[in-house]
Short mmCIF file of C-alpha atoms and ligand atoms in Angstrom, two decimals:
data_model
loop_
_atom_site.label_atom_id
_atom_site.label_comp_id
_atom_site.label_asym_id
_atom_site.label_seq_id
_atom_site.Cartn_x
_atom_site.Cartn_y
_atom_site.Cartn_z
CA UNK A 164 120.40 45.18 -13.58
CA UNK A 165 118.90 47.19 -10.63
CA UNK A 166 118.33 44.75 -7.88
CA UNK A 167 116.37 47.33 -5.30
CA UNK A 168 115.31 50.63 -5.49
CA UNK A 169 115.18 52.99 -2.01
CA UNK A 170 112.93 55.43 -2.14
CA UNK A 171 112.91 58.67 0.65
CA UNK A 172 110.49 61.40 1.04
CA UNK A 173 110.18 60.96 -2.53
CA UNK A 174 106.06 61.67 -3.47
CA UNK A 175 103.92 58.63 -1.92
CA UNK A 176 106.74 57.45 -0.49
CA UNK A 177 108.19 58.33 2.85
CA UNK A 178 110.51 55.11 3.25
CA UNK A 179 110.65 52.39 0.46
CA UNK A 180 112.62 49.39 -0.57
CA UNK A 181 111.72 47.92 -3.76
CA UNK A 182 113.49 44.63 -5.20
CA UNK A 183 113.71 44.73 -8.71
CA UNK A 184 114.08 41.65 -11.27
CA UNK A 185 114.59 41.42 -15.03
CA UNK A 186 110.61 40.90 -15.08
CA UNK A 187 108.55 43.48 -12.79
CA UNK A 188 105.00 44.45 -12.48
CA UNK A 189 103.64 47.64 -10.75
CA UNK A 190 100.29 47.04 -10.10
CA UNK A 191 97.52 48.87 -7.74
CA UNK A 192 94.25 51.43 -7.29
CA UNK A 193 94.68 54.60 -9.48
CA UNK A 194 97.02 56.47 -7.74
CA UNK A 195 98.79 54.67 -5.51
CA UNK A 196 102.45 55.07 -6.51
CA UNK A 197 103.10 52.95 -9.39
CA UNK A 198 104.40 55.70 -11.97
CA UNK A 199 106.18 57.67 -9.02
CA UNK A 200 108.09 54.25 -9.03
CA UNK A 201 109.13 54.36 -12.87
CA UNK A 202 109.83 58.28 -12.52
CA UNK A 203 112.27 57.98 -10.18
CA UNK A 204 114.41 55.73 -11.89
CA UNK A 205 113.56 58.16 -15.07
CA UNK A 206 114.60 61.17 -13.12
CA UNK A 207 117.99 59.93 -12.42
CA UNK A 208 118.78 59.21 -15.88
CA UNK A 209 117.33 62.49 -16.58
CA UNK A 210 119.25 64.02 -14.15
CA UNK A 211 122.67 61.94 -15.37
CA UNK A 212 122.39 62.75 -18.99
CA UNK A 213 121.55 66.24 -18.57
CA UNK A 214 125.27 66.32 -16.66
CA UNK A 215 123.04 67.35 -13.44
CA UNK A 216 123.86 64.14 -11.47
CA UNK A 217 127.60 64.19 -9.75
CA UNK A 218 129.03 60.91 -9.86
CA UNK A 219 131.72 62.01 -7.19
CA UNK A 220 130.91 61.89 -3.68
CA UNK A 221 131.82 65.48 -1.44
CA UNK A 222 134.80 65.38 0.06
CA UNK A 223 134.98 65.00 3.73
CA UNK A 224 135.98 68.40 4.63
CA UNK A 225 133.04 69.73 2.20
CA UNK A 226 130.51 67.71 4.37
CA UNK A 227 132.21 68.47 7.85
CA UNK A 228 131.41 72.05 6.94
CA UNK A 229 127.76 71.31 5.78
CA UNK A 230 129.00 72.55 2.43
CA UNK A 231 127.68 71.36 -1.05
CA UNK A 232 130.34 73.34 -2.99
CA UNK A 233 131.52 70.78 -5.33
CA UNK A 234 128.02 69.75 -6.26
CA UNK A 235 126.36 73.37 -5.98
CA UNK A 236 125.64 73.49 -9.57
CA UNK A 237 124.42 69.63 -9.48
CA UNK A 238 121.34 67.63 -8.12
CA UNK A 239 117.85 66.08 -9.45
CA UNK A 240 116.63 67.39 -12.82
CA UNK A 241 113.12 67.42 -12.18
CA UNK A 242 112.01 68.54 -15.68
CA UNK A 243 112.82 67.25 -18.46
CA UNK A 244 112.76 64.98 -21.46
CA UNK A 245 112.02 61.99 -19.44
CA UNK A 246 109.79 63.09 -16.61
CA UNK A 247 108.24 66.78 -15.40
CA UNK A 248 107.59 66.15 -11.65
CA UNK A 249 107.60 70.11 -11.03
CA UNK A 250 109.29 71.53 -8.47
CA UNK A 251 110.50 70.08 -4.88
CA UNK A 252 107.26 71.22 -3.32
CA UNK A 253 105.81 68.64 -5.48
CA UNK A 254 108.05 65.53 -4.80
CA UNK A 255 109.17 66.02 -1.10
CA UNK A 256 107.00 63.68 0.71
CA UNK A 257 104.29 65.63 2.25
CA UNK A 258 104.60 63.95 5.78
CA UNK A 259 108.14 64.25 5.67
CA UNK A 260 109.04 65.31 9.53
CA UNK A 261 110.84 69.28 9.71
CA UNK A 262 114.34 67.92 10.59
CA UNK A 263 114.63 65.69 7.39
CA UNK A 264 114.06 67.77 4.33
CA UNK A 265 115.45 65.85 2.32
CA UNK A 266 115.13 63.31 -0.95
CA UNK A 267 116.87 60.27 -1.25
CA UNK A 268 117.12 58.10 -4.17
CA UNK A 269 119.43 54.76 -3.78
CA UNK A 270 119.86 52.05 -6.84
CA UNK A 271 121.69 48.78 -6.14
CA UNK A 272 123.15 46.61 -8.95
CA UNK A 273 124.39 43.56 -7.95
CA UNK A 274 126.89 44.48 -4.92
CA UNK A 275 127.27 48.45 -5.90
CA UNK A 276 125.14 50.76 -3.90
CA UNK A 277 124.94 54.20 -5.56
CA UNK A 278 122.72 56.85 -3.72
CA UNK A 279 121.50 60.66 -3.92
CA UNK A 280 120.27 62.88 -1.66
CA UNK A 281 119.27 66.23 -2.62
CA UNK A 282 118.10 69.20 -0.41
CA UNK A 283 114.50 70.18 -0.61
CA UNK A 284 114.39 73.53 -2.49
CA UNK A 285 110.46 73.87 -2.79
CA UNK A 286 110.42 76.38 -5.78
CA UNK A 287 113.49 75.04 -7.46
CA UNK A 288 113.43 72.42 -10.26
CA UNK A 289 117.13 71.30 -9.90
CA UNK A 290 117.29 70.26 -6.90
CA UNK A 291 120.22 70.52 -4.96
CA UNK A 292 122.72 67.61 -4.29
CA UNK A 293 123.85 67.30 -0.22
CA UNK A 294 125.50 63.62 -0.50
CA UNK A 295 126.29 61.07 -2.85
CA UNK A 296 126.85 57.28 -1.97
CA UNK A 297 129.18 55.63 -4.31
CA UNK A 298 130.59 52.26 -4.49
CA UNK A 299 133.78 52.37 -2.42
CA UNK A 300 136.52 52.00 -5.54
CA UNK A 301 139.67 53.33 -3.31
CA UNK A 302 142.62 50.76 -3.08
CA UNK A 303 141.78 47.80 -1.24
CA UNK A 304 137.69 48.68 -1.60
CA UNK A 305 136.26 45.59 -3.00
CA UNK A 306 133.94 47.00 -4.87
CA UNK A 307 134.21 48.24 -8.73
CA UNK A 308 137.24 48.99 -10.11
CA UNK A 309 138.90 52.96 -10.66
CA UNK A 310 137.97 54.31 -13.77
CA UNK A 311 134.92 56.63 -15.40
CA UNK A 312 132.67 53.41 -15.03
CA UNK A 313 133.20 52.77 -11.47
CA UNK A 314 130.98 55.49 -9.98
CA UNK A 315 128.25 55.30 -12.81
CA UNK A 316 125.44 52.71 -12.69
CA UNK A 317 125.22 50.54 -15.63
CA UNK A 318 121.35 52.42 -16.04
CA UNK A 319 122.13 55.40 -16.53
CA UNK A 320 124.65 54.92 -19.76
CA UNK A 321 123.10 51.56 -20.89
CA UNK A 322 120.41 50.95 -23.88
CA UNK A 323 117.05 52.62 -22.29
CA UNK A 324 113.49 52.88 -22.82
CA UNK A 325 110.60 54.44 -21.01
CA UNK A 326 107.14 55.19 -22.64
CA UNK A 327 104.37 56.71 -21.02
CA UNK A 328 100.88 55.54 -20.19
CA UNK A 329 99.94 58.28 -22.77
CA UNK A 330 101.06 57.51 -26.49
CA UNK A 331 100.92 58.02 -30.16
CA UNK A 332 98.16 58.08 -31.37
CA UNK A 333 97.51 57.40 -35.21
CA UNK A 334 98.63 60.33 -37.45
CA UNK A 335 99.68 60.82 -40.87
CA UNK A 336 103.15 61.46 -40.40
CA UNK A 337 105.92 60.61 -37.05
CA UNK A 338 108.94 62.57 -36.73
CA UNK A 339 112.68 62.10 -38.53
CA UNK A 340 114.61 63.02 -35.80
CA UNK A 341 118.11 61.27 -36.65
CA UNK A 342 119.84 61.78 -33.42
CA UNK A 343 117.51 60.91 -31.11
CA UNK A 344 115.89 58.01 -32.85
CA UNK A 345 119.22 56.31 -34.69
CA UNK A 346 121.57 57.93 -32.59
CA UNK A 347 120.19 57.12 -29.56
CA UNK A 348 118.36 54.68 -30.07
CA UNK A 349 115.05 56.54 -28.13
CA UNK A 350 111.92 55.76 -28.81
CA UNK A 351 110.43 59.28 -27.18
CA UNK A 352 108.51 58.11 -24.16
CA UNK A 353 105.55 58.73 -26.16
CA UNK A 354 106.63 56.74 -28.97
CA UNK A 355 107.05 59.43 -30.91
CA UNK A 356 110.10 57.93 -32.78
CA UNK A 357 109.31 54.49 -33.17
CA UNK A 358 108.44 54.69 -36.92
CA UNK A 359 111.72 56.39 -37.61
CA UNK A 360 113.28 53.78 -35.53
CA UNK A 361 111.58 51.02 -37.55
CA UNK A 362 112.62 52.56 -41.08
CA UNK A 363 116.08 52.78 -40.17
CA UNK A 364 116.70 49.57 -38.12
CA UNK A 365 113.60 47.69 -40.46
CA UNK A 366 116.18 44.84 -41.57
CA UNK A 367 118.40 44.30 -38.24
CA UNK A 368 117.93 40.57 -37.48
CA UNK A 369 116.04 39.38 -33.70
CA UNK A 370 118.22 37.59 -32.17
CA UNK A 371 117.58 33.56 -31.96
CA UNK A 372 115.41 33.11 -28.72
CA UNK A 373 112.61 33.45 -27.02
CA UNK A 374 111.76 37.15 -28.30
CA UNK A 375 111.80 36.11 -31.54
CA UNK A 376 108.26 35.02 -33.31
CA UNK A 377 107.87 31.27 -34.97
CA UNK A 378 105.11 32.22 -37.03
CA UNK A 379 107.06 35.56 -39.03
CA UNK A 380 108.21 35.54 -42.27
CA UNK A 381 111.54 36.64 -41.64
CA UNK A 382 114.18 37.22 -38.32
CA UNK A 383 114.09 40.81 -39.19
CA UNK A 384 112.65 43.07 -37.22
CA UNK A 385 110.24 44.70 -39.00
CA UNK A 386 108.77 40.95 -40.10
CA UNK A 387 109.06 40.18 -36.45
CA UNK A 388 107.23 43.25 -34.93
CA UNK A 389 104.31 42.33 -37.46
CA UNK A 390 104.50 38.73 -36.63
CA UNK A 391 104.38 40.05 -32.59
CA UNK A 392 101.36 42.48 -33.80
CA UNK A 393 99.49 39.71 -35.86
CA UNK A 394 98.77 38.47 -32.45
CA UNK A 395 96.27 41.42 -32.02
CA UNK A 396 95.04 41.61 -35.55
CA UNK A 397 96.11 38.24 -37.38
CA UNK A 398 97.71 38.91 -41.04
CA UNK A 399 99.46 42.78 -40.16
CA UNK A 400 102.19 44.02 -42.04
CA UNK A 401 103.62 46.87 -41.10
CA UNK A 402 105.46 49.43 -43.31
CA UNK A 403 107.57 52.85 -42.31
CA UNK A 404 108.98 54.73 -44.91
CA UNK A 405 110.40 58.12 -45.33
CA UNK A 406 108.29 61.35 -46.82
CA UNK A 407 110.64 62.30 -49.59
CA UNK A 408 111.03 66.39 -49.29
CA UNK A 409 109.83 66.43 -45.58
CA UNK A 410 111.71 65.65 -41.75
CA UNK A 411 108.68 63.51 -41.60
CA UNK A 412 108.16 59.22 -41.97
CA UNK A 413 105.10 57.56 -42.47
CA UNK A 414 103.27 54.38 -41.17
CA UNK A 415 100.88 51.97 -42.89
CA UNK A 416 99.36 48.71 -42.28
CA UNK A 417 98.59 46.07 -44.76
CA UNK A 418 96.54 42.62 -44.50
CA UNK A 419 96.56 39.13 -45.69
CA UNK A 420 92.70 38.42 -46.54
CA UNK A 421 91.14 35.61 -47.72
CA UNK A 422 91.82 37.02 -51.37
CA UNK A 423 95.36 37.92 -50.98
CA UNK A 424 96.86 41.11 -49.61
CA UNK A 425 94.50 44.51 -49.20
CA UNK A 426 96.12 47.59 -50.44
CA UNK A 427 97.74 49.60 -47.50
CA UNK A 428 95.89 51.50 -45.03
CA UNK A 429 96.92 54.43 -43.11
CA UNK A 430 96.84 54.52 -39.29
CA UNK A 431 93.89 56.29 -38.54
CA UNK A 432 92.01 52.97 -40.65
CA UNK A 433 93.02 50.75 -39.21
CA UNK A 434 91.68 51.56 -35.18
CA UNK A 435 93.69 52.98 -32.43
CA UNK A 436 95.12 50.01 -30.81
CA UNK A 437 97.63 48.66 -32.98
CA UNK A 438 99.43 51.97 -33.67
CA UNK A 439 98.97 52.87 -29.71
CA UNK A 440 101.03 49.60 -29.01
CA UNK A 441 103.56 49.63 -31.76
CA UNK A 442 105.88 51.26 -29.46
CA UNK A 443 105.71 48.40 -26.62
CA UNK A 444 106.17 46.00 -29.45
CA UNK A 445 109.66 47.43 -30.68
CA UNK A 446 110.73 49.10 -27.62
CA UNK A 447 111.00 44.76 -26.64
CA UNK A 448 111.97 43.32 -29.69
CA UNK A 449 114.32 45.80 -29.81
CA UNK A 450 115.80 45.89 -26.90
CA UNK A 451 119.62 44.56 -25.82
CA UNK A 452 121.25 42.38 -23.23
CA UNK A 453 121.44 45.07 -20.23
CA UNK A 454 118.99 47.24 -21.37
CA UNK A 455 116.13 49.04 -18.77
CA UNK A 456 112.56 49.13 -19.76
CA UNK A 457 110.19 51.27 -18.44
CA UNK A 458 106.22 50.70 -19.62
CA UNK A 459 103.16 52.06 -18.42
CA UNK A 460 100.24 50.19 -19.09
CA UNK A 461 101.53 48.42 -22.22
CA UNK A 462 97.31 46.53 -22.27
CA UNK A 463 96.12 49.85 -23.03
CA UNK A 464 93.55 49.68 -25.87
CA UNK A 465 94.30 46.21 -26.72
CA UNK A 466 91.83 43.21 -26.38
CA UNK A 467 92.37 40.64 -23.28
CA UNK A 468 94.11 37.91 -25.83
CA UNK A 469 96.59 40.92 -26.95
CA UNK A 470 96.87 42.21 -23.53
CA UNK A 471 97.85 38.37 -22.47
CA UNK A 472 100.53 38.14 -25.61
CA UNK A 473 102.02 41.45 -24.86
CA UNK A 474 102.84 40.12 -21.47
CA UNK A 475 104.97 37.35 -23.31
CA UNK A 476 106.50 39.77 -25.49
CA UNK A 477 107.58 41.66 -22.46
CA UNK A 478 108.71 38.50 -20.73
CA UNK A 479 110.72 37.47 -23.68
CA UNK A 480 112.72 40.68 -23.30
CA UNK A 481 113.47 39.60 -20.10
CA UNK A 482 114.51 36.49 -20.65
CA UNK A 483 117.06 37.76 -23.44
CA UNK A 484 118.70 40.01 -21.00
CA UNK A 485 116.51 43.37 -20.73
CA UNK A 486 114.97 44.43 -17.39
CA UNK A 487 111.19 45.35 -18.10
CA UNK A 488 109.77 47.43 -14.69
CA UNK A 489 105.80 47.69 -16.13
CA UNK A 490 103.09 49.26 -14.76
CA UNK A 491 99.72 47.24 -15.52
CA UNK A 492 95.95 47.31 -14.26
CA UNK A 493 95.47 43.97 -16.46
CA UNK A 494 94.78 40.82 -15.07
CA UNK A 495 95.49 39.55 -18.68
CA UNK A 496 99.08 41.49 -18.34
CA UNK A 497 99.67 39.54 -15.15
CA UNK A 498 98.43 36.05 -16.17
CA UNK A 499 100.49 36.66 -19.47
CA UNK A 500 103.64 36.65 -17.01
CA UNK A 501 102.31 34.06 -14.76
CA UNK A 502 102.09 31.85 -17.97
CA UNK A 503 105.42 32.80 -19.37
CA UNK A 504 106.90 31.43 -16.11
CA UNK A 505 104.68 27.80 -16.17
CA UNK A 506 106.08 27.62 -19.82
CA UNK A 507 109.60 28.20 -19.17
CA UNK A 508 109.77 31.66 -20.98
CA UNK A 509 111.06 33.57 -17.47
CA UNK A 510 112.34 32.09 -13.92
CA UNK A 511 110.09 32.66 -11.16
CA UNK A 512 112.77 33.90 -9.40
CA UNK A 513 113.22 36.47 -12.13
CA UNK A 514 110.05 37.85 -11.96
CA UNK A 515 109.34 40.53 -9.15
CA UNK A 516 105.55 41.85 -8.37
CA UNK A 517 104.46 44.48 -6.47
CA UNK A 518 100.95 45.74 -5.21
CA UNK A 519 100.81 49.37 -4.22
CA UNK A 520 98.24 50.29 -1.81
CA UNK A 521 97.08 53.73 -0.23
CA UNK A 522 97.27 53.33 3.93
CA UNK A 523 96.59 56.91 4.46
CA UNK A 524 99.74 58.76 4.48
CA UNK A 525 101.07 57.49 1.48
CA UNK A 526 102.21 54.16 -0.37
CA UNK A 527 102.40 50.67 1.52
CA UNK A 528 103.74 47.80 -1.08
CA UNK A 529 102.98 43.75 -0.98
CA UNK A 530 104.95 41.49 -2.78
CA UNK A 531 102.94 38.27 -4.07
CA UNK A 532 105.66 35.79 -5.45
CA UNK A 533 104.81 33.62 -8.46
CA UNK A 534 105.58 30.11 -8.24
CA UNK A 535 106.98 27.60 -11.18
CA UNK A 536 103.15 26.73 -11.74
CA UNK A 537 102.74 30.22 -12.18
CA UNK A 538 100.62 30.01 -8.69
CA UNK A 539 100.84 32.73 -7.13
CA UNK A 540 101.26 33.06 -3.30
CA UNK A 541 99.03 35.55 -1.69
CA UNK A 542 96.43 37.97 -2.62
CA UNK A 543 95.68 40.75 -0.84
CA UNK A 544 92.27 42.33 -1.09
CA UNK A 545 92.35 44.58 -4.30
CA UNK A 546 95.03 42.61 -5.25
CA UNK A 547 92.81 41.84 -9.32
CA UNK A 548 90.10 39.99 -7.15
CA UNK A 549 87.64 42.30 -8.99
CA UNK A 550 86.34 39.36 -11.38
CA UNK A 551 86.37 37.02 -8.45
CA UNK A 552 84.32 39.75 -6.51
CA UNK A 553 81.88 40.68 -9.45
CA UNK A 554 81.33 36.95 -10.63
CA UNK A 555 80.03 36.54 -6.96
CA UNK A 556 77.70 39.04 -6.67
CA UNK A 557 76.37 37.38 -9.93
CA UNK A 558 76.29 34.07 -8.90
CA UNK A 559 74.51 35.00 -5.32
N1 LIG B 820 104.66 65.07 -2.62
C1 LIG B 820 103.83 64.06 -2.36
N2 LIG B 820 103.63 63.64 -1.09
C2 LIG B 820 102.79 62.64 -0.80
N3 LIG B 820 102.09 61.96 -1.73
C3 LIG B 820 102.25 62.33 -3.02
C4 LIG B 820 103.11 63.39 -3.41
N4 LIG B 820 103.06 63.52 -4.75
C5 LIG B 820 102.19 62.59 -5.19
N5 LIG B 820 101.70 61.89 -4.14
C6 LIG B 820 100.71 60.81 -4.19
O1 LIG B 820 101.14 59.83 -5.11
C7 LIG B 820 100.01 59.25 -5.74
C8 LIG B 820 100.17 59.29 -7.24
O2 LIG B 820 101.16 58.40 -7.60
P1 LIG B 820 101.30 57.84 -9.08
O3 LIG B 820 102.56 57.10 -9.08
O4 LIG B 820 101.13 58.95 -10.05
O5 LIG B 820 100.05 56.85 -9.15
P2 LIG B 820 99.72 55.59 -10.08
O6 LIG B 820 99.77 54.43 -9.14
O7 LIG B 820 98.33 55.85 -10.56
O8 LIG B 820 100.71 55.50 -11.18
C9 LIG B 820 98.79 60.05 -5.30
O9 LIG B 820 98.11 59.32 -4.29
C10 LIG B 820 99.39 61.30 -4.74
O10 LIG B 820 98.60 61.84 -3.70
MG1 LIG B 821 100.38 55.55 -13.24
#
């Protein structure tokens, strides 16, 4: 799991130190750093799949002589599958002072510290590497052991999921792209794949715990994912199934009325919100012991009661070993996760807030801790007082 997350003359951020738990919720005005947060971590396992990110640090001659050589070709992958960010111009802090062009990004796990810093190259989109930090693995270093796993953060090779504030949308057909959706195991941070991903892995069992739902009619996951949906619209079934003759895979919903099933519907009749979530759903019933989570706004175009369930669903995945990082503007999102600590779901050690606020020159994060109560410690103006605020004005 990634315990903290340093952040330097990286967008909104000139210096930042984020702890991390399994559970943790980005939350804050439009605009005030929460995705930058997610696309960090996103750009590094962009950067590390794409073979971009050395996992060697230079050697000490190499940085004596200001050299790069053995990491020339290397550095952060701004665009790519995961994240587009542009070019350095765009993600060097803007106040960043002359002397200190540079862009750090540090992960810890645990005791290993594993950090990045890359020159700024302001029309470039790779952007060069000038130091790596690794955990210290030479004899007598009492960090990880030798070996290809030592210098690579669990993150970057382990299960993974990251789906954007902007999703799919209903449609008549999904992609059938075998090797990223069964061979990887992505979802497509749009969701593009999850239908493919739900035909293929339809009858792999939920494990026993808290992510699985009491009220489905089976352990398997495509009972389970309509069991978690039926929480938005009661009595879903969900089906995926190939288009014989095409690269394509279809979606359609069916319902338990009062006079038995209804014959199935396709996505577009059925209204936006259950297909636009359908991705959160299996990206956390899915989702493994070890595994990083990355959501952005998972309440969108739900009601408040599905909002408030999705943040259990989410929660669950934590408790079963996943770490979720989501980004939410819902108070129902965050009294979902306030109630899933009061009833035992999640720690409240385990879960980690964070409230992003503008102070001028960029980002300035308060932590609120949640209690066992699911109390919640402080709250700092902004900080979802809006009903409080509103409901005042009325009442005046
Ligand atoms: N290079 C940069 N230097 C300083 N601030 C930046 C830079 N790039 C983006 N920002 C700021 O970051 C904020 C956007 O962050 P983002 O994470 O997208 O917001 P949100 O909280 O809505 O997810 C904006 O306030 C923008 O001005
Ligand atoms: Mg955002």
């Amino acid at each position: 799991m990634i315990d903290r997350l340093t952040l330097h003359n990286y967008k909104a951020f000139q210096n930042a130190e984020l702890p991390l738990g399994p559970l943790t919720l980005l939350t804050g005005l439009n605009s005030s750093g929460k995705s930058s947060v997610l696309q960090s971590l996103a750009l590094l396992r962009q950067s590390y799949e794409s073979g971009d990110l050395a996992l060697s640090a230079l050697p000490d001659e190499e940085h004596r002589a200001g050299r790069r050589t053995n990491v020339a070709d290397k550095g952060f992958l701004l665009n790519g599958e995961l994240v587009g960010l542009g070019t350095g111009e765009d993600i060097l802090h803007e106040d960043f002072s002359e002397d200190e062009a540079r862009i750090g990004l540090a992960v810890d796990e645990g005791p290993y510290h594993y950090g990045w810093t890359a020159a700024y190259e302001p029309e470039q989109n790779l952007l060069p590497l000038l130091d790596v930090e690794l955990p210290d693995t030479s004899e007598g270093g009492r960090e990880r052991p030798a070996g290809p796993e030592a210098v690579t953060p669990a993150f970057f090779t382990g299960p993974f999921q990251y789906l954007h504030a902007d999703r799919i949308s209903p449609a008549e057909f999904y992609p059938r792209d075998h090797q990223v959706a069964i061979g990887r195991g992505f979802l497509g941070v749009r969701g593009e794949h999850t239908v493919n991903f739900l035909r293929h892995h339809r009858d792999d069992a939920v494990p026993t715990g808290p992510l699985r739902h009491p009220k489905a009619t089976s352990d398997l996951l495509i009972d389970q994912a309509a069991a978690w949906m039926g929480e938005l619209c009661p009595g879903v079934d969900i089906r995926a199934e190939a288009i014989k003759g095409t690269d394509a895979v279809s979606l359609s919903y069916g319902f338990q009325g009062a006079l038995g099933a209804t014959k199935r519907r396709r996505p577009s009749n059925v209204g936006f919100g259950l297909t636009y979530v359908l991705p959160i759903v299996v990206a956390c019933l899915s989702a493994q012991p070890g595994a990083l989570i990355l959501l952005e706004n998972p309440e969108a175009h739900l009601h408040p009661q599905g909002q408030t369930r999705m943040a259990t669903l989410a929660a669950s995945a934590a408790a079963q070993g996943a770490q979720v990082i989501m980004e939410t503007h819902s108070d129902h999102v965050l009294n979902g996760v306030r109630l899933a600590v009061k009833q035992g779901r999640v720690t409240p050690a385990q879960v980690v807030l964070h409230y992003f606020r503008g102070n001028g020159t960029g980002a300035e994060v308060v932590s609120p801790r949640v209690n066992a109560d699911g109390r919640i410690d402080q709250w700092p103006t902004g900080f979802f007082d809006e009903l409080e605020n509103t409901l005042d004005q009325l009442i005046a």
